Coordinates of C-alpha atoms and ligand atoms in Angstrom, one line a residue:
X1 CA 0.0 0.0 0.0
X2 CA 1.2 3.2 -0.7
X3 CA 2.4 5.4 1.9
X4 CA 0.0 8.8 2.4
X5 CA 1.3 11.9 1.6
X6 CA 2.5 14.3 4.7
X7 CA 1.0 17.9 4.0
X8 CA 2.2 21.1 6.4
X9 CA -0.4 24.1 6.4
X10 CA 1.7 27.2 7.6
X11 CA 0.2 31.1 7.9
X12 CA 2.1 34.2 7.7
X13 CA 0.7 37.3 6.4
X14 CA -2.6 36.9 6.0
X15 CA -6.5 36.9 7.6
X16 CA -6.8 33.2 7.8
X17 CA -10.1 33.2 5.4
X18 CA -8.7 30.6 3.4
X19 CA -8.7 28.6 6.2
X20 CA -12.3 29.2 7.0
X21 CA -13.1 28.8 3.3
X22 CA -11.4 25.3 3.4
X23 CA -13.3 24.6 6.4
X24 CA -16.9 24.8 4.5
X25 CA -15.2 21.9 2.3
X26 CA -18.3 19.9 1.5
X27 CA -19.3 16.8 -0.4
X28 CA -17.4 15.2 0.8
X29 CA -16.2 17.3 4.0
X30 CA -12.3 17.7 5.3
X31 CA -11.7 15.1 7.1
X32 CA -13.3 12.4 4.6
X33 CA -11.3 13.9 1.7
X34 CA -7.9 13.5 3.7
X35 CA -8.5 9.7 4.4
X36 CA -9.5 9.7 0.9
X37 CA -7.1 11.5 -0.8
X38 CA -4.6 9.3 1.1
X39 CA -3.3 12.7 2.9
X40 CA -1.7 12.7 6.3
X41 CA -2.2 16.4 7.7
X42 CA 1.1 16.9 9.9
X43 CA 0.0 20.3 11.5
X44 CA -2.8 23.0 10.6
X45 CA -3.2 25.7 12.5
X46 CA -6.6 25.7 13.2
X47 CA -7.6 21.9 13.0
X48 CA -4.6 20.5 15.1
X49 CA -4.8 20.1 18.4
X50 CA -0.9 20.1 19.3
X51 CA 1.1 22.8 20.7
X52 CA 3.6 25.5 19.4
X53 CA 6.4 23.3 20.9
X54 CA 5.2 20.3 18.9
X55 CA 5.2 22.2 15.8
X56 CA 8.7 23.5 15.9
X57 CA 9.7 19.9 16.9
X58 CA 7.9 18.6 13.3
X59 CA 9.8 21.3 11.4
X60 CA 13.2 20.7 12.8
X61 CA 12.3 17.0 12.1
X62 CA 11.5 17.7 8.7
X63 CA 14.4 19.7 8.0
X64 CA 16.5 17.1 9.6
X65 CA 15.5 14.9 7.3
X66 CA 13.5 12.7 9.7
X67 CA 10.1 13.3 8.2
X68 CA 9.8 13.7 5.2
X69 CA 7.4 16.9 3.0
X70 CA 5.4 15.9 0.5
X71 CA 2.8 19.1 -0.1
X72 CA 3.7 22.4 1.6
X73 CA 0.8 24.8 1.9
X74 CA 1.8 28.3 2.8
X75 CA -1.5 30.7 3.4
X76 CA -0.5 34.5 3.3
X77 CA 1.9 36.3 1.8
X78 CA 5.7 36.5 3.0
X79 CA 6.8 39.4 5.3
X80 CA 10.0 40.7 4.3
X81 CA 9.7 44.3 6.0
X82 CA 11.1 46.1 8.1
X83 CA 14.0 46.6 5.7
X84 CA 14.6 42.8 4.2
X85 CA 15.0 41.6 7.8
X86 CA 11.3 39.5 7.9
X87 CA 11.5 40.5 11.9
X88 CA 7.6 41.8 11.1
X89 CA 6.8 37.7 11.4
X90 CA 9.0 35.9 13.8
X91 CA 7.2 32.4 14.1
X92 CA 5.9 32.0 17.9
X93 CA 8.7 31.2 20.1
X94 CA 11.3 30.9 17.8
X95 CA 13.3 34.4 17.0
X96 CA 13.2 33.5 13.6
X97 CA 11.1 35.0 10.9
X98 CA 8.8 33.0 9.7
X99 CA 10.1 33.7 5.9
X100 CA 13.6 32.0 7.0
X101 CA 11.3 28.7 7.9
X102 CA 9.4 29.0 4.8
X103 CA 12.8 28.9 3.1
X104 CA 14.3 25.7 5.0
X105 CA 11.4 24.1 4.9
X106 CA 10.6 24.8 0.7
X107 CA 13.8 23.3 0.1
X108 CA 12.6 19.6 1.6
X109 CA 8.8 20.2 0.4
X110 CA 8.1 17.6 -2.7
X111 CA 5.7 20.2 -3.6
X112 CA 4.5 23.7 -2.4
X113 CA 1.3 25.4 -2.6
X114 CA 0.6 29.1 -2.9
X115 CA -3.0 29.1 -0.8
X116 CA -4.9 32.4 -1.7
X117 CA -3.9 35.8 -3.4
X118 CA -1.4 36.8 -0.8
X119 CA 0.8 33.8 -0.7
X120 CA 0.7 33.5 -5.0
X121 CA 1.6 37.2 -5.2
X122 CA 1.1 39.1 -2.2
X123 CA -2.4 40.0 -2.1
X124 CA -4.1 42.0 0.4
X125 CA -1.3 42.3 2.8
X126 CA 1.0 43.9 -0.1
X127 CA -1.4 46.2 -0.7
X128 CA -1.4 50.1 0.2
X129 CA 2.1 50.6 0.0
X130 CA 3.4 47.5 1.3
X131 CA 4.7 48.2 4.3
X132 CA 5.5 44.9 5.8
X133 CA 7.2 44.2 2.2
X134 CA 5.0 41.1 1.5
X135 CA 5.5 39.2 -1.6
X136 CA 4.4 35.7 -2.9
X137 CA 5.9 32.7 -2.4
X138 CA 7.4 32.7 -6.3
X139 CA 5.2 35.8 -7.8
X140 CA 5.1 39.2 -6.1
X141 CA 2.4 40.6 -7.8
X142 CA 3.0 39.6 -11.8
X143 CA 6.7 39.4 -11.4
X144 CA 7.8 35.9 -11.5
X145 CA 10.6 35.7 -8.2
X146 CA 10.2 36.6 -4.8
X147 CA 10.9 34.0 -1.8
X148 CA 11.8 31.4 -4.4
X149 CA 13.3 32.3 -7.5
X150 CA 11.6 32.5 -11.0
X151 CA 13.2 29.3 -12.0
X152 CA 12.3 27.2 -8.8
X153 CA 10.9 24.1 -9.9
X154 CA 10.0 20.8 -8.2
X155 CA 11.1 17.5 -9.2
X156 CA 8.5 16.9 -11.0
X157 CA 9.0 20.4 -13.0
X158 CA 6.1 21.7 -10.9
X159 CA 6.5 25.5 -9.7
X160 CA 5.0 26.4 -6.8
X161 CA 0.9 26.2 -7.6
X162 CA -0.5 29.2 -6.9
X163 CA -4.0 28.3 -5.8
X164 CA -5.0 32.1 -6.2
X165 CA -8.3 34.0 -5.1
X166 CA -9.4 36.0 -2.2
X167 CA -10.2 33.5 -0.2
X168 CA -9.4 30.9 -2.7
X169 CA -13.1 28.3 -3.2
X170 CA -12.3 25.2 -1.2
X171 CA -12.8 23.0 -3.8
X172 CA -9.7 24.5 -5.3
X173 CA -7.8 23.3 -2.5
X174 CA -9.4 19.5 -2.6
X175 CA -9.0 19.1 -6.3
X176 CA -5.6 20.5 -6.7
X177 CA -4.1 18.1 -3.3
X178 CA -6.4 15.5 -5.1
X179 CA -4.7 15.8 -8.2
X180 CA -1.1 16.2 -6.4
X181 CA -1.8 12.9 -4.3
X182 CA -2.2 10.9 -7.2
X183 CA 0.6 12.6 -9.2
X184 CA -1.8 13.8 -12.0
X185 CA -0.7 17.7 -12.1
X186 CA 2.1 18.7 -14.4
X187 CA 2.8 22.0 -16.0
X188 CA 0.1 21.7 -18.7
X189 CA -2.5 22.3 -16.1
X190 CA -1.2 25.2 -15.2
X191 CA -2.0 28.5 -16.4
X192 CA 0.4 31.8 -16.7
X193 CA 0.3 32.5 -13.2
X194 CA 1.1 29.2 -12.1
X195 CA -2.8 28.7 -11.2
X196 CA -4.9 25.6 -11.5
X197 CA -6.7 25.4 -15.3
X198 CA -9.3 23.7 -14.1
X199 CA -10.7 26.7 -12.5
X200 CA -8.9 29.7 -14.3
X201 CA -9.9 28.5 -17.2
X202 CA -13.1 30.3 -16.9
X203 CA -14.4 33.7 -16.6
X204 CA -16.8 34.5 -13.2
X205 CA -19.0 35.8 -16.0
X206 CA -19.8 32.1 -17.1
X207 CA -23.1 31.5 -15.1
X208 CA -23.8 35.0 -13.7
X209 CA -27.4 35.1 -12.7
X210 CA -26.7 38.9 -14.4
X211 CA -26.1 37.9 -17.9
X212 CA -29.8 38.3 -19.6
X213 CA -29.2 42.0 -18.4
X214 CA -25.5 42.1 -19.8
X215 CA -26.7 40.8 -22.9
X216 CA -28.7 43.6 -23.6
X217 CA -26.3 46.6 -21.4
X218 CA -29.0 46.7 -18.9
X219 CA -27.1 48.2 -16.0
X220 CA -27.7 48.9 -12.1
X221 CA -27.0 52.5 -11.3
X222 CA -26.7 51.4 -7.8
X223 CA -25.7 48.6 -5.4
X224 CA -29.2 47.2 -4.7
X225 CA -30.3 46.9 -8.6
X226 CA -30.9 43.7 -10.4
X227 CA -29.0 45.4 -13.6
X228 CA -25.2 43.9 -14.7
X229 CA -22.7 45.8 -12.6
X230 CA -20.2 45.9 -15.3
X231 CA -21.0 49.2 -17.1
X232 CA -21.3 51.6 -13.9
X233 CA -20.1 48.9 -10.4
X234 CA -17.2 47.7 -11.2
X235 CA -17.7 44.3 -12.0
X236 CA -14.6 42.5 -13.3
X237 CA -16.5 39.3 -13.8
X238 CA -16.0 39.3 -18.0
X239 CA -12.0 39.5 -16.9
X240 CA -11.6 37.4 -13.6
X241 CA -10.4 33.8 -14.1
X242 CA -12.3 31.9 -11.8
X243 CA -15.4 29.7 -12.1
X244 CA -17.6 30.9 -9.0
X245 CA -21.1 31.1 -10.9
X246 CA -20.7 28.0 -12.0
X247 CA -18.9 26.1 -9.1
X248 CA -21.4 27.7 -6.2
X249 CA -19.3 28.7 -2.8
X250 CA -21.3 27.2 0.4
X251 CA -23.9 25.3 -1.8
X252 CA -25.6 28.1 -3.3
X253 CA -23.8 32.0 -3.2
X254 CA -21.3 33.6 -5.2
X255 CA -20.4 37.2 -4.8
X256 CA -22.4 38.4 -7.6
X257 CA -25.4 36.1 -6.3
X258 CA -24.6 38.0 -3.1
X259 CA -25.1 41.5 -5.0
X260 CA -21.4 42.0 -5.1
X261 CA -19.6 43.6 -7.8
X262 CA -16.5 40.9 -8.9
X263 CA -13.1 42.1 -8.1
X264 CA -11.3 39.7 -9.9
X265 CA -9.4 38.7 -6.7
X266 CA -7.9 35.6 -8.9
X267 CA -5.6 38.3 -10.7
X268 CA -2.1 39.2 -9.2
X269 CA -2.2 42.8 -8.1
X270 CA -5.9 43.1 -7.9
X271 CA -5.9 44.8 -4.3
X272 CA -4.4 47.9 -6.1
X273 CA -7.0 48.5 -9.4
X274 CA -6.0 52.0 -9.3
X275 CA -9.7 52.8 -9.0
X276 CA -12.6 52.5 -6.4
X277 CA -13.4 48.7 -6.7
X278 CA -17.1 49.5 -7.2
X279 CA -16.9 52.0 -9.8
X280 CA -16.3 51.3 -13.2
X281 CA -13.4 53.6 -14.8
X282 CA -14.3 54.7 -18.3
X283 CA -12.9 57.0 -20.9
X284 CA -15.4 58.5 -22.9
X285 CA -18.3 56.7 -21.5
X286 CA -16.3 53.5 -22.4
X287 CA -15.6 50.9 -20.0
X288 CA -11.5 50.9 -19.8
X289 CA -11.6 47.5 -18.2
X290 CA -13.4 45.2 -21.3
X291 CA -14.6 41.7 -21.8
X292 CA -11.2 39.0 -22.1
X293 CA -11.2 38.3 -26.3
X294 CA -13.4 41.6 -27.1
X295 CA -11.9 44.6 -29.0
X296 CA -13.0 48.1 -27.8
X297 CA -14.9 48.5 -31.3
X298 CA -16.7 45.1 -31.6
X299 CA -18.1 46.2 -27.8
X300 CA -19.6 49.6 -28.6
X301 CA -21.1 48.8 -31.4
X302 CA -22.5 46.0 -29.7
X303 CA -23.4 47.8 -26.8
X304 CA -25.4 50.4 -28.9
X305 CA -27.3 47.6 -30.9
X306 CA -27.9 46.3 -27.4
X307 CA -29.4 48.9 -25.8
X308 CA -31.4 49.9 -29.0
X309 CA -33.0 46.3 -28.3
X310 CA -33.2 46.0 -24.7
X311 CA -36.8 44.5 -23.7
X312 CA -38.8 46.9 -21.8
X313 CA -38.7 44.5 -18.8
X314 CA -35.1 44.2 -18.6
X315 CA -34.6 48.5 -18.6
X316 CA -37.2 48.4 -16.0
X317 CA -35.7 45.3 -14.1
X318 CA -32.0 46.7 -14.3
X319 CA -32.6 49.6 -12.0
X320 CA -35.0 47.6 -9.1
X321 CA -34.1 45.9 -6.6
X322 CA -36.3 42.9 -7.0
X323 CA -38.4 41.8 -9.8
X324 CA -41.4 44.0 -10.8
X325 CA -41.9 43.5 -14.0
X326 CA -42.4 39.5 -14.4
X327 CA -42.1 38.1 -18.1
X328 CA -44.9 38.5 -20.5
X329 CA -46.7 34.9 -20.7
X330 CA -47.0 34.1 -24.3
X331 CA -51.0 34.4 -24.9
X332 CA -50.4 33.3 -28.7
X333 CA -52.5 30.5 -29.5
X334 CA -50.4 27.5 -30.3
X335 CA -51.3 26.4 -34.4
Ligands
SF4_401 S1 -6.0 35.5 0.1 FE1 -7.6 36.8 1.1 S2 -8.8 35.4 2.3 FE2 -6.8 34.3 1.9 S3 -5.5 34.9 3.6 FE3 -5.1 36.4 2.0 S4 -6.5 38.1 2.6 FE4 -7.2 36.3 3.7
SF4_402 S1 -22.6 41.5 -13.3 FE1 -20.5 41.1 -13.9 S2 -20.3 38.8 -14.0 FE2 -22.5 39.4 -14.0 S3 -23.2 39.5 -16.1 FE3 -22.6 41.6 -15.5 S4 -20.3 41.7 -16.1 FE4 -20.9 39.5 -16.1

């Protein structure tokens, strides 16, 4: 029988809400998919029950050599600051930053996973001027080299795997360990940013409940509206690589479900848009940010045949904030 695979969850600089999103893992739940995944979860900051003393004693055993690393996850970015020293994150009770550990321990890891936005590239933590220096573990923001160098790859010719998104969907997490268990990941699954295909590969757009009124630029002019939040909210949904509308979070939501504008929190950098995240920047009345694949012409003139045609309904729709006016049942007489 094979032997299971020995996984180490670590946290720096971070909230812990991939954590908590792992935790609503369902279908099956956490524990089930470890056992089944043939995964052996050495330490996790909220699930094990063991002390700080216990967990230094596993990583100076595992960078002794006397247990060995098969997945490292690493949730939150890595502190650098103050001035390259990483003293901003000492891990508990050992005067060493935390980024030193990371470092040791990367080089025994079989493989190493970037969990969430800030530990693929920084995220959150590096944003607003980065003053604890945070970076990724191999990205900081879309430059390739940070902790580990550009060129780091495994011995499989993995990179790190940047499991990307703000908190990052736990099914993410299950299917990419699930696919690392079984050794069924290799570079081809991989996208530019080092993030899982299998859910990059689509755009948050796919499956919006929104996209009737998109189809005809039927916009909300507010938060509360029913309308498509692209034109006027912000919504990054035609750009953000990600599959939440069609892969629902908690059995059911999504942040547009939710009435939330997509940030495209998938995307390095995306805690510094440069704009307010629910505002759509425009030049000339033109969305600057467009649909992935669509040139700036093909969309206004589509946008204007759109609007010309929008059903009466959907103008009315776009700007309530639940349904008034209901769909016309067809009265024609069948032939
Ligand atoms: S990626 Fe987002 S949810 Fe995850 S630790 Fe960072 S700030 Fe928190
Ligand atoms: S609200 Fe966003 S994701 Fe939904 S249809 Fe409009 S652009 Fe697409």
């Amino acid at each position: 029988m094979n032997r299971k695979k020995n996984l180490l969850w670590l946290q720096s600089g971070g909230c812990g809400g991939c954590s908590m999103s792992l935790l609503n893992s369902e279908q099956p739940g956490l524990t089930v998919f470890f056992e089944a995944a043939g995964i052996e979860l050495l330490w996790h900051p909220s699930l094990s029950e063991s002390c700080n003393d216990d967990l230094i004693t596993l990583l100076h055993n595992i960078i002794d050599d006397k247990i060995s690393l098969d997945i490292l996850c690493l949730e939150g970015a890595v502190i650098h600051g103050p001035k390259g020293t990483g003293a901003f994150h000492h891990l508990s009770n050992t005067q060493q930053p935390m980024r030193d550990w990371l470092k040791k321990l990367s080089q025994k890891a079989k493989n190493i996973i970037a969990v969430g936005s800030c530990a693929a590239f920084g995220g959150i933590t590096a944003g607003g001027g980065n003053p604890t220096e945070a970076s990724g573990l191999q990205f900081s923001g879309e430059q390739a080299g940070a902790l580990l160098s550009a060129d780091y790859k495994n011995a499989q010719g993995l990179p790190v795997i940047n499991i990307a998104g703000c908190p990052t969907h736990p099914g993410w997490i299950t299917d990419t360990l699930f696919a690392l268990a079984r050794n069924e990941l290799s570079m081809s699954d991989l996208d530019t940013f080092n993030r899982p295909r299998f859910y990059s590969d689509q755009l948050v757009h796919h499956g919006c409940p929104r996209n009737e009124y998109y189809e005809y630029k039927a916009s909300a002019e507010k938060p509360s509206d029913l309308g498509c939040m692209m034109e006027h909210l912000g919504c990054r949904g035609t750009q953000a690589h990600a599959d939440c509308n069609t892969r629902l979070w908690n059995g059911s939501g999504s942040c547009l479900r939710g009435g939330y504008a997509c940030i495209n929190c998938t995307a390095p950098q995306f805690e510094e848009p440069g704009y307010t995240f629910t505002l759509t920047p425009k030049v000339a009345g033109i969305p600057t940010g467009l649909p992935t694949d669509m040139p700036k012409a093909w969309f206004v003139a589509l946008s204007a045949l759109a609007k010309a045609a929008t059903p009466q309904r959907l103008k009315n729709n776009a700007v309530e904030d639940h349904v008034r006016t209901p769909p016309e049942i067809d009265a024609r007489k069948k032939p």
